[in-house]
Amino acid sequence: TDLRPLDILSEAVPAGGLARGMRVFQVQGVRGFQLSSSRPRALGFPASRLFIHCDRFPEEFSIIVTLRALRGPAKRNEYIFTLMVEESPGVLVGLRYAPDKLHFLFWSQERAGGCQTRVTFPNVSLADNQWHTLVLAVSGQSFSLTVDCSVPKDVVVETPFPASLSVRRASFYLGNRRRRKGVFTGLLRQLVLLPGADATPRICHAVNFKVATLSVPSVLQDVPAKPVSNEVLKYPYETDMKVTLGARPRCSKQEKTQFWFNASRRGLYLCNGSTWLSMLEVLKHLWDGYVETKRPMSCQKYWRPLRGWQTQVSMSSGLWWDTWPSHPTPSLALHPTSPCIFLSMLLREEKTKLCWLSLFQIFLAVANFEQNERGQEFSVIYKWSRRKAKFIPYQRITTHSARDWEAFVIEGEAFLAVVNHREGNNHNIDSVIYRWNPRTGLFETNQTIPTSGAYDWEFFTIGPYSFLAVANTFNGTSTKIYSHIYIWLSGSFQLFQSILTFGAADWEVFHIGDRVFLAVANSHSYDSGMPAPSNFYAINSSIYELNITAQMFVKFQDLLTYRYL
């Protein structure tokens, strides 16, 4: 038996580039194809290109898939791939998923004329915006599914997979069944057929099981990470390849939308497929064109929290390049493959945060500390009305002596976190992180985090990792309490490190060269069971530095401060 992996996904990619209806995106440091629903047949190819010496589908085999499925409606089914005979609506072999199950389809010839057979694996959650690797092993009546190298799910059915399934005049279709309904909307990284063997042992030896690889198209392969002695946390390709440095690289169709920083001229250049263009000229040209036409633009929604002045460039792969100019200039976000240009000037007032939702949609969240005249306690998110030329109330959220809002983006999703200081005399309460739901158009509760008289959130990123630090101030008896730093893992914030603070009122993160610092402003030292010091408002505030080896923040310096509050 020929055990050579048959790379279905690579076969669909032309040697000179991408097929029509294919785009490459990178999420969580991993590349994948996004497939278009407009031309399903364009994402197909004859099965004879894989089955060169025999027109029969293997009797025993494994199918290996790496995908990132989007959250969708509960009843929605999407096809990962199908094998279909020309002019026949039946599926010879196929794989489709629903939010909580996976279906393997094959054409059985036990009955006269043949019939469609479906093998269902229940309780398989794939539609969670995370990468997953599936290994489906088929042998006769036995079907085994392994997700992310976990415990296999075994199913035995009455109808065995056919011993001789002809693929003559059949074609593979990626992400569809030759029609627009049920088209795969996520990202597809790996789709491999391994005849005659269970591929699980060959897959489940990788470090990251969710993106374990047997064979992927060359355009999706990761560039080996460069060994860097002072690397912050060790992060993958996503951040390493935002900008190419060094001598002038080549600029061809493969490098299109890539950036090159010319150190000698201190300039940033964008590859348009043939020539390196100065970003200053690109932005000026786009802005001039927009001013002249002022035409409506159809753009994808990009979330990005804005603080101060910054320049943002969004590449087609979903990466960002940031720079902080020495002089204030309008903030700009550009998507090179669509006519979207965002210009903004940030108004930052005390205890408010501003966040772009999409072009011409601006939200302003206000943290209310006290109840209103009716005894109601809530904070308000306002939306900018172009018609009225002012902010109008958009959403009310119940809060408890709210002290701060923090707006941020993780993996393309927008979040808004509120710090609840106390409820009545109880300082030990939950603060809440809200996630934007584009279907309802509202911020909805995503996670609660226990806090103690908290004053401030601070969101920051290091490489591909996202962190959220909370400044805990008072637990009801003492200001000598731990403040916490959380890291985003598997769809939620999890505790990363706890640091002893004294009435912490604020966190700030900053960088000096390649070094990452985190500073806490302590307000005062108080303990109800201890006599008050002569000047308990004079206290050290501390600066911590990220220790790469220990992968934690360690104290770098103390500074004498006098009551921050």
Coordinates of C-alpha atoms in Angstrom, one line a residue:
T1 CA 0.0 0.0 0.0
D2 CA 1.3 3.5 -0.9
L3 CA 1.4 5.4 2.4
R4 CA 2.4 8.7 0.8
P5 CA 0.2 11.5 2.1
L6 CA -2.1 12.9 -0.6
D7 CA -2.3 16.6 0.0
I8 CA -5.7 17.6 -1.2
L9 CA -5.3 21.3 -0.2
S10 CA -1.9 21.7 -2.0
E11 CA -3.3 20.1 -5.1
A12 CA -5.9 22.9 -5.3
V13 CA -3.3 25.6 -5.2
P14 CA -1.8 26.5 -8.6
A15 CA 2.0 26.5 -8.8
G16 CA 2.1 30.2 -9.7
G17 CA -0.1 31.4 -6.9
L18 CA -3.6 31.1 -5.4
A19 CA -6.7 29.7 -7.0
R20 CA -9.6 32.1 -7.6
G21 CA -11.6 32.3 -4.5
M22 CA -8.7 31.8 -2.2
R23 CA -7.1 34.2 0.2
V24 CA -4.4 33.7 2.9
F25 CA -5.0 34.9 6.4
Q26 CA -2.9 34.5 9.5
V27 CA -4.6 34.2 12.9
Q28 CA -2.9 33.3 16.2
G29 CA 0.4 32.9 14.4
V30 CA -1.0 30.3 12.0
R31 CA -1.8 30.7 8.3
G32 CA -4.8 29.4 6.6
F33 CA -6.9 29.7 3.4
Q34 CA -10.2 31.6 3.4
L35 CA -12.5 30.2 0.7
S36 CA -14.9 32.2 -1.3
S37 CA -18.5 31.2 -1.8
S38 CA -19.0 33.1 -5.1
R39 CA -17.5 30.4 -7.3
P40 CA -17.6 27.0 -5.6
R41 CA -16.5 25.1 -8.7
A42 CA -13.3 27.2 -8.9
L43 CA -12.2 25.5 -5.7
G44 CA -12.3 22.0 -7.3
F45 CA -9.9 19.7 -9.2
P46 CA -10.2 16.2 -10.8
A47 CA -9.6 13.3 -8.5
S48 CA -7.4 11.8 -11.1
R49 CA -4.7 14.2 -10.2
L50 CA -4.4 12.5 -6.8
F51 CA -5.3 8.9 -7.8
I52 CA -2.8 8.5 -10.7
H53 CA -2.4 4.8 -10.8
C54 CA -5.8 3.6 -9.6
D55 CA -9.3 5.1 -9.9
R56 CA -10.5 3.6 -6.6
F57 CA -10.8 5.4 -3.2
P58 CA -8.7 3.6 -0.5
E59 CA -10.7 1.1 1.6
E60 CA -8.7 2.1 4.7
F61 CA -7.4 5.6 5.2
S62 CA -7.1 8.6 7.4
I63 CA -8.2 12.2 6.7
I64 CA -6.2 14.9 8.5
V65 CA -7.7 18.4 8.7
T66 CA -6.5 21.6 10.4
L67 CA -9.1 24.3 10.5
R68 CA -10.3 27.4 12.4
A69 CA -14.1 27.4 12.3
L70 CA -16.1 30.6 13.1
R71 CA -18.9 30.7 15.6
G72 CA -22.2 30.5 13.7
P73 CA -25.9 29.8 14.0
A74 CA -26.7 26.7 16.0
K75 CA -28.2 24.8 13.0
R76 CA -25.7 25.8 10.4
N77 CA -23.7 23.0 8.6
E78 CA -20.6 23.7 6.6
Y79 CA -18.6 21.5 4.3
I80 CA -14.9 21.0 4.8
F81 CA -14.6 19.1 1.5
T82 CA -16.5 16.8 -0.8
L83 CA -15.7 14.3 -3.5
M84 CA -18.5 14.3 -6.2
V85 CA -19.1 12.8 -9.6
E86 CA -19.7 15.3 -12.3
E87 CA -23.5 15.9 -12.9
S88 CA -24.4 13.9 -9.9
P89 CA -25.8 15.5 -6.7
G90 CA -24.6 12.7 -4.4
V91 CA -21.4 13.0 -2.3
L92 CA -19.0 10.1 -2.8
V93 CA -16.9 11.2 0.2
G94 CA -17.3 14.3 2.3
L95 CA -16.8 16.0 5.7
R96 CA -19.0 18.6 7.2
Y97 CA -19.5 20.0 10.6
A98 CA -22.1 21.7 12.8
P99 CA -21.4 23.7 15.9
D100 CA -21.5 20.6 18.1
K101 CA -21.0 17.6 15.8
L102 CA -19.0 16.3 12.8
H103 CA -20.5 14.3 9.9
F104 CA -18.5 12.0 7.7
L105 CA -20.4 11.2 4.4
F106 CA -19.8 8.4 1.9
W107 CA -21.7 6.7 -0.9
S108 CA -22.7 3.2 -0.1
Q109 CA -23.3 0.7 -2.9
E110 CA -24.9 -2.0 -0.7
R111 CA -28.3 -1.1 -1.8
A112 CA -29.5 -1.0 -5.4
G113 CA -28.6 2.3 -7.0
G114 CA -26.5 3.3 -3.9
C115 CA -27.4 5.6 -1.1
Q116 CA -25.8 8.3 1.0
T117 CA -24.5 7.2 4.4
R118 CA -23.7 9.5 7.3
V119 CA -21.5 8.8 10.3
T120 CA -22.0 11.3 13.1
F121 CA -19.6 12.2 15.9
P122 CA -21.6 14.1 18.6
N123 CA -20.2 16.5 21.1
V124 CA -17.4 17.8 18.9
S125 CA -17.1 21.6 19.4
L126 CA -15.2 23.1 16.5
A127 CA -16.9 26.4 15.9
D128 CA -15.1 28.4 18.6
N129 CA -12.7 30.6 16.6
Q130 CA -9.7 28.4 17.6
W131 CA -7.4 26.2 15.5
H132 CA -8.1 22.4 15.7
T133 CA -6.5 19.4 14.0
L134 CA -8.7 16.4 13.3
V135 CA -7.7 12.9 12.4
L136 CA -10.5 10.7 11.0
A137 CA -9.4 7.1 10.7
V138 CA -11.7 4.8 8.6
S139 CA -11.6 1.0 8.4
G140 CA -14.6 -1.0 7.3
Q141 CA -17.4 -0.4 9.9
S142 CA -15.1 1.3 12.3
F143 CA -14.7 5.1 12.3
S144 CA -12.4 6.9 14.8
L145 CA -12.1 10.7 15.3
T146 CA -9.3 12.3 17.2
V147 CA -9.5 16.1 17.9
D148 CA -6.3 17.9 19.0
C149 CA -4.7 14.5 19.9
S150 CA -7.3 14.0 22.7
V151 CA -9.0 10.7 23.5
P152 CA -10.4 9.2 20.2
K153 CA -14.2 9.0 19.6
D154 CA -15.0 5.6 18.1
V155 CA -18.2 4.8 16.2
V156 CA -19.1 1.5 14.7
V157 CA -21.9 1.4 12.1
E158 CA -23.8 -1.3 10.2
T159 CA -22.8 0.0 6.7
P160 CA -19.0 -0.4 6.1
F161 CA -17.1 2.0 4.0
P162 CA -17.1 0.5 0.4
A163 CA -14.1 -1.8 -0.5
S164 CA -14.1 -0.5 -4.1
L165 CA -15.4 3.1 -4.5
S166 CA -14.8 4.4 -8.0
V167 CA -13.6 8.0 -8.3
R168 CA -13.8 8.0 -12.1
R169 CA -15.1 11.4 -13.4
A170 CA -15.1 12.6 -9.8
S171 CA -13.7 15.9 -8.5
F172 CA -12.6 17.2 -5.1
Y173 CA -14.3 20.5 -3.9
L174 CA -12.8 22.5 -1.1
G175 CA -15.2 23.9 1.5
N176 CA -18.3 23.2 -0.5
R177 CA -20.5 20.6 -2.2
R178 CA -20.5 22.3 -5.5
R179 CA -23.0 25.0 -4.5
R180 CA -23.0 28.1 -2.3
K181 CA -25.1 26.7 0.5
G182 CA -23.0 25.3 3.3
V183 CA -19.8 26.8 2.2
F184 CA -17.0 26.7 4.8
T185 CA -16.5 30.2 6.3
G186 CA -13.5 29.7 8.5
L187 CA -9.8 29.1 7.7
L188 CA -8.5 25.8 6.3
R189 CA -4.8 25.0 6.8
Q190 CA -4.4 21.3 6.2
L191 CA -6.4 18.7 4.3
V192 CA -4.6 15.4 3.7
L193 CA -5.6 11.9 2.7
L194 CA -3.3 9.1 4.1
P195 CA -4.2 5.8 2.5
G196 CA -3.9 2.6 4.4
A197 CA -3.0 3.9 7.9
D198 CA -4.2 5.6 11.0
A199 CA -2.4 8.9 10.9
T200 CA -2.8 9.6 14.7
P201 CA 0.7 8.4 15.7
R202 CA 2.3 10.5 12.9
I203 CA 0.4 13.6 14.0
C204 CA 0.3 13.4 17.8
H205 CA 4.0 14.1 18.5
A206 CA 4.0 17.8 17.9
V207 CA 4.3 20.4 20.6
N208 CA 1.1 22.2 19.6
F209 CA -1.5 19.5 18.9
K210 CA -4.0 22.0 17.6
V211 CA -1.9 22.8 14.5
A212 CA 0.0 19.5 14.2
T213 CA 1.2 19.1 10.6
L214 CA 1.6 16.2 8.2
S215 CA 1.5 18.2 5.0
V216 CA 0.5 21.8 4.2
P217 CA 0.8 24.0 1.1
S218 CA 4.1 25.8 0.9
V219 CA 2.4 29.2 1.0
L220 CA 1.0 28.4 4.4
Q221 CA 4.2 27.0 5.9
D222 CA 5.8 28.9 8.7
V223 CA 9.1 30.6 8.5
P224 CA 11.5 29.2 11.0
A225 CA 11.8 31.4 14.0
K226 CA 15.2 33.1 14.4
P227 CA 17.0 32.4 17.7
V228 CA 16.9 35.7 19.6
S229 CA 18.6 35.8 23.0
N230 CA 16.4 38.6 24.4
E231 CA 13.1 37.4 22.8
V232 CA 10.1 38.4 24.9
L233 CA 8.2 35.2 25.8
K234 CA 9.0 33.4 22.6
Y235 CA 6.4 34.1 20.0
P236 CA 5.7 32.6 16.5
Y237 CA 5.7 33.9 12.9
E238 CA 2.8 36.3 13.5
T239 CA 5.0 39.0 15.0
D240 CA 8.4 38.0 13.6
M241 CA 7.5 38.7 10.0
K242 CA 5.5 41.9 10.2
V243 CA 8.3 43.9 8.6
T244 CA 11.4 42.7 6.7
L245 CA 14.7 44.3 7.6
G246 CA 18.1 44.4 6.0
A247 CA 19.0 44.6 2.3
R248 CA 16.3 45.4 -0.3
P249 CA 14.3 42.1 -0.7
R250 CA 12.6 41.0 -3.9
C251 CA 9.1 42.2 -4.5
S252 CA 6.9 39.9 -6.5
K253 CA 3.3 38.5 -6.3
Q254 CA 4.3 36.3 -3.4
E255 CA 5.6 39.3 -1.4
K256 CA 2.5 41.5 -2.2
T257 CA 1.3 43.4 0.9
Q258 CA 4.6 42.7 2.7
F259 CA 6.6 45.5 4.4
W260 CA 10.2 46.3 4.2
F261 CA 12.0 48.8 6.5
N262 CA 14.9 50.6 4.9
A263 CA 17.2 51.3 7.8
S264 CA 19.5 53.6 5.8
R265 CA 16.7 55.9 4.7
R266 CA 14.5 55.2 7.8
G267 CA 11.6 54.5 5.5
L268 CA 8.8 51.9 5.4
Y269 CA 7.9 50.4 2.0
L270 CA 5.0 48.3 0.8
C271 CA 5.3 45.7 -2.0
N272 CA 2.5 46.1 -4.5
G273 CA 3.4 42.9 -6.4
S274 CA 6.3 44.3 -8.5
T275 CA 7.7 47.4 -6.8
W276 CA 8.5 48.6 -3.3
L277 CA 6.4 51.8 -2.7
S278 CA 7.1 54.3 0.0
M279 CA 4.3 54.2 2.6
L280 CA 4.2 58.0 2.8
E281 CA 3.4 58.1 -0.9
V282 CA 0.8 55.3 -0.6
L283 CA -1.0 57.0 2.2
K284 CA -0.9 60.4 0.6
H285 CA -2.3 59.0 -2.7
L286 CA -5.1 57.1 -0.9
W287 CA -6.0 60.2 1.2
D288 CA -6.0 62.5 -1.8
G289 CA -8.2 60.1 -3.7
Y290 CA -10.6 59.9 -0.8
V291 CA -10.8 63.7 -0.4
E292 CA -11.5 64.1 -4.1
T293 CA -14.2 61.5 -4.4
K294 CA -15.7 61.3 -0.9
R295 CA -17.5 58.2 -2.1
P296 CA -19.0 55.7 0.3
M297 CA -16.7 52.7 0.9
S298 CA -17.5 49.1 1.6
C299 CA -15.0 48.0 4.2
Q300 CA -14.5 45.1 6.6
K301 CA -14.9 46.0 10.2
Y302 CA -11.7 46.5 12.0
W303 CA -11.6 47.1 15.8
R304 CA -8.6 48.9 17.3
P305 CA -8.4 50.7 20.6
L306 CA -6.7 54.0 20.3
R307 CA -4.5 55.7 22.9
G308 CA -2.6 58.9 22.1
W309 CA -1.5 59.2 18.6
Q310 CA -0.4 56.2 16.6
T311 CA -0.2 55.0 13.0
Q312 CA -1.7 51.6 12.2
V313 CA -1.4 49.6 9.0
S314 CA -3.5 46.5 8.6
M315 CA -2.1 44.0 6.1
S316 CA -4.2 41.5 4.2
S317 CA -2.9 38.7 6.4
G318 CA -4.4 40.4 9.5
L319 CA -1.1 41.7 10.9
W320 CA -0.5 45.2 12.3
W321 CA 2.5 47.4 12.1
D322 CA 2.6 50.3 14.7
T323 CA 4.8 53.3 15.1
W324 CA 4.6 56.2 17.5
P325 CA 5.6 59.4 15.8
S326 CA 7.5 62.1 17.7
H327 CA 4.9 64.7 16.7
P328 CA 1.1 64.3 16.8
T329 CA -0.5 63.4 13.5
P330 CA -3.9 62.0 12.6
S331 CA -4.2 58.3 13.4
L332 CA -4.5 56.2 10.2
A333 CA -5.5 52.6 9.6
L334 CA -5.1 51.2 6.1
H335 CA -6.1 47.9 4.5
P336 CA -4.1 47.6 1.2
T337 CA -6.5 45.2 -0.5
S338 CA -9.7 47.2 0.0
P339 CA -10.5 50.9 -0.3
C340 CA -10.7 51.5 3.4
I341 CA -9.0 54.3 5.1
F342 CA -9.7 55.4 8.7
L343 CA -8.7 58.8 10.0
S344 CA -9.2 59.6 13.6
M345 CA -8.2 62.0 16.3
L346 CA -8.5 60.7 19.8
L347 CA -10.0 62.7 22.6
R348 CA -9.0 61.1 25.9
E349 CA -10.5 62.4 29.0
E350 CA -10.1 61.1 32.6
K351 CA -11.9 57.7 33.1
T352 CA -13.0 57.5 29.5
K353 CA -12.0 55.3 26.6
L354 CA -12.6 55.7 22.9
C355 CA -12.7 52.8 20.4
W356 CA -13.4 52.6 16.6
L357 CA -16.0 50.1 15.6
S358 CA -15.8 50.6 11.9
L359 CA -15.7 53.5 9.5
F360 CA -17.7 56.5 10.9
Q361 CA -18.8 54.5 14.0
I362 CA -17.3 55.9 17.2
F363 CA -18.2 54.8 20.8
L364 CA -17.4 56.5 24.1
A365 CA -17.7 54.6 27.4
V366 CA -18.2 56.6 30.6
A367 CA -17.6 55.0 34.0
N368 CA -20.1 56.4 36.5
F369 CA -19.0 56.1 40.1
E370 CA -22.3 57.1 41.9
Q371 CA -26.0 56.4 41.6
N372 CA -28.3 58.7 39.7
E373 CA -31.1 60.7 41.3
R374 CA -33.4 57.6 40.9
G375 CA -31.0 55.4 42.8
Q376 CA -30.0 53.5 39.7
E377 CA -26.3 52.6 39.1
F378 CA -25.1 52.1 35.6
S379 CA -22.5 53.3 33.2
V380 CA -23.2 54.4 29.7
I381 CA -21.7 53.7 26.2
Y382 CA -22.3 56.6 23.8
K383 CA -22.3 56.4 20.1
W384 CA -21.3 59.3 17.8
S385 CA -24.2 60.5 15.7
R386 CA -23.2 62.1 12.4
R387 CA -26.6 63.5 11.9
K388 CA -26.8 65.2 15.3
A389 CA -23.1 65.8 15.4
K390 CA -22.8 64.7 19.0
F391 CA -22.7 61.5 21.2
I392 CA -26.0 59.9 22.0
P393 CA -26.7 57.1 24.6
Y394 CA -26.3 53.7 22.9
Q395 CA -26.1 51.1 25.7
R396 CA -26.5 51.1 29.5
I397 CA -24.5 48.6 31.6
T398 CA -25.0 47.9 35.2
T399 CA -21.9 48.8 37.2
H400 CA -20.9 49.2 40.8
S401 CA -18.9 52.4 41.6
A402 CA -17.2 52.0 38.2
R403 CA -13.7 53.5 38.1
D404 CA -12.4 52.7 34.6
W405 CA -13.1 51.3 31.2
E406 CA -10.5 49.6 29.0
A407 CA -11.1 48.9 25.3
F408 CA -9.0 46.4 23.5
V409 CA -8.9 43.8 20.6
I410 CA -7.9 40.2 20.8
E411 CA -7.7 38.0 17.6
G412 CA -10.0 40.4 15.7
E413 CA -12.7 40.6 18.4
A414 CA -13.5 43.7 20.4
F415 CA -13.7 43.8 24.2
L416 CA -14.6 46.4 26.8
A417 CA -13.7 45.8 30.4
V418 CA -15.1 47.8 33.4
V419 CA -13.6 48.0 36.8
N420 CA -16.2 47.8 39.6
H421 CA -14.8 49.4 42.8
R422 CA -17.4 48.4 45.4
E423 CA -21.1 47.5 45.9
G424 CA -22.2 49.3 49.0
N425 CA -19.6 48.6 51.6
N426 CA -18.4 45.4 49.9
H427 CA -15.2 45.9 48.0
N428 CA -14.7 42.3 47.0
I429 CA -16.9 42.0 43.9
D430 CA -16.6 41.0 40.3
S431 CA -15.4 43.3 37.5
V432 CA -16.7 42.4 34.1
I433 CA -15.2 42.0 30.6
Y434 CA -17.7 42.5 27.7
R435 CA -17.3 41.2 24.2
W436 CA -18.9 43.0 21.1
N437 CA -21.6 40.8 19.5
P438 CA -21.9 42.0 15.9
R439 CA -25.2 40.1 15.5
T440 CA -27.0 41.9 18.3
G441 CA -24.9 45.1 18.0
L442 CA -24.3 45.1 21.8
F443 CA -21.5 44.5 24.3
E444 CA -22.3 41.3 26.1
T445 CA -20.7 39.7 29.2
N446 CA -17.8 37.5 28.3
Q447 CA -16.0 36.9 31.6
T448 CA -16.1 38.1 35.2
I449 CA -12.9 38.5 37.3
P450 CA -12.9 38.9 41.1
T451 CA -11.4 42.3 42.2
S452 CA -11.0 44.1 45.5
G453 CA -11.8 47.8 45.4
A454 CA -10.2 47.9 42.0
Y455 CA -9.3 51.2 40.3
D456 CA -7.8 50.4 37.0
W457 CA -7.4 48.0 34.1
E458 CA -4.3 48.0 31.9
F459 CA -4.3 46.0 28.6
F460 CA -1.1 45.3 26.8
T461 CA 0.5 42.8 24.4
I462 CA 3.9 41.1 24.2
G463 CA 4.4 39.4 20.9
P464 CA 1.2 37.5 20.2
Y465 CA 0.3 37.3 23.9
S466 CA -2.4 39.5 25.4
F467 CA -2.4 40.6 29.1
L468 CA -4.8 42.4 31.4
A469 CA -3.6 43.8 34.7
V470 CA -6.0 45.0 37.4
A471 CA -5.0 47.4 40.2
N472 CA -6.7 46.2 43.4
T473 CA -6.9 49.0 46.0
F474 CA -8.7 47.9 49.2
N475 CA -10.3 44.6 50.4
G476 CA -12.4 46.1 53.2
T477 CA -9.7 45.9 55.8
S478 CA -6.3 46.6 54.2
T479 CA -4.7 48.2 51.2
K480 CA -1.8 45.7 51.4
I481 CA -3.3 43.2 48.9
Y482 CA -2.3 41.5 45.7
S483 CA -3.0 42.9 42.3
H484 CA -3.1 40.5 39.4
I485 CA -1.9 40.1 35.8
Y486 CA -4.0 37.9 33.5
I487 CA -3.0 36.3 30.2
W488 CA -5.4 35.4 27.4
L489 CA -5.4 31.6 26.8
S490 CA -8.0 29.4 25.2
G491 CA -10.7 32.1 24.9
S492 CA -10.5 33.7 28.4
F493 CA -8.2 35.5 30.8
Q494 CA -6.3 33.3 33.2
L495 CA -4.1 34.3 36.1
F496 CA -0.5 34.9 35.0
Q497 CA 1.1 36.6 38.1
S498 CA 0.1 38.2 41.4
I499 CA 2.1 41.2 42.7
L500 CA 1.8 42.6 46.2
T501 CA 0.6 46.3 46.1
F502 CA -0.4 49.0 48.5
G503 CA -3.7 50.6 47.5
A504 CA -2.8 50.2 43.8
A505 CA -4.4 52.9 41.7
D506 CA -2.9 52.6 38.3
W507 CA -0.8 50.3 36.0
E508 CA 1.2 51.5 33.0
V509 CA 3.2 49.4 30.6
F510 CA 6.0 50.8 28.6
H511 CA 9.0 49.7 26.5
I512 CA 12.6 50.8 26.4
G513 CA 14.3 49.1 23.4
D514 CA 13.5 45.4 23.7
R515 CA 12.8 45.6 27.4
V516 CA 9.2 45.6 28.7
F517 CA 8.3 47.4 32.0
L518 CA 5.1 47.5 34.1
A519 CA 4.7 50.2 36.7
V520 CA 2.2 50.3 39.5
A521 CA 1.2 53.5 41.3
N522 CA 0.6 52.7 45.0
S523 CA -1.6 55.2 46.9
H524 CA -1.1 54.5 50.6
S525 CA -0.6 51.8 53.3
Y526 CA -3.5 51.1 55.6
D527 CA -4.6 48.2 57.7
S528 CA -7.5 48.4 60.1
G529 CA -5.7 46.1 62.6
M530 CA -2.5 48.2 62.7
P531 CA -1.8 51.8 63.9
A532 CA -1.6 54.3 61.1
P533 CA 2.0 55.4 60.2
S534 CA 2.9 59.1 60.7
N535 CA 2.6 59.7 56.9
F536 CA 0.9 56.7 55.3
Y537 CA 0.5 58.6 52.0
A538 CA 4.2 58.6 51.4
I539 CA 4.9 55.2 49.9
N540 CA 7.0 53.5 47.3
S541 CA 5.5 52.9 43.9
S542 CA 7.3 50.1 41.9
I543 CA 8.5 49.4 38.4
Y544 CA 8.7 45.8 37.3
E545 CA 10.6 44.4 34.3
L546 CA 9.7 41.2 32.3
N547 CA 12.3 38.5 33.0
I548 CA 12.4 36.4 29.8
T549 CA 14.0 33.4 31.4
A550 CA 11.6 33.3 34.4
Q551 CA 8.7 34.5 32.2
M552 CA 7.4 36.8 34.9
F553 CA 7.7 40.4 36.0
V554 CA 10.4 41.1 38.6
K555 CA 10.9 44.3 40.6
F556 CA 13.3 46.7 38.8
Q557 CA 13.0 49.9 40.9
D558 CA 11.1 51.6 43.7
L559 CA 10.2 55.3 43.5
L560 CA 8.9 57.4 46.4
T561 CA 5.5 58.8 45.7
Y562 CA 2.9 60.7 47.6
R563 CA -0.7 59.6 47.4
Y564 CA -1.7 59.1 43.8
L565 CA -5.5 59.2 44.4

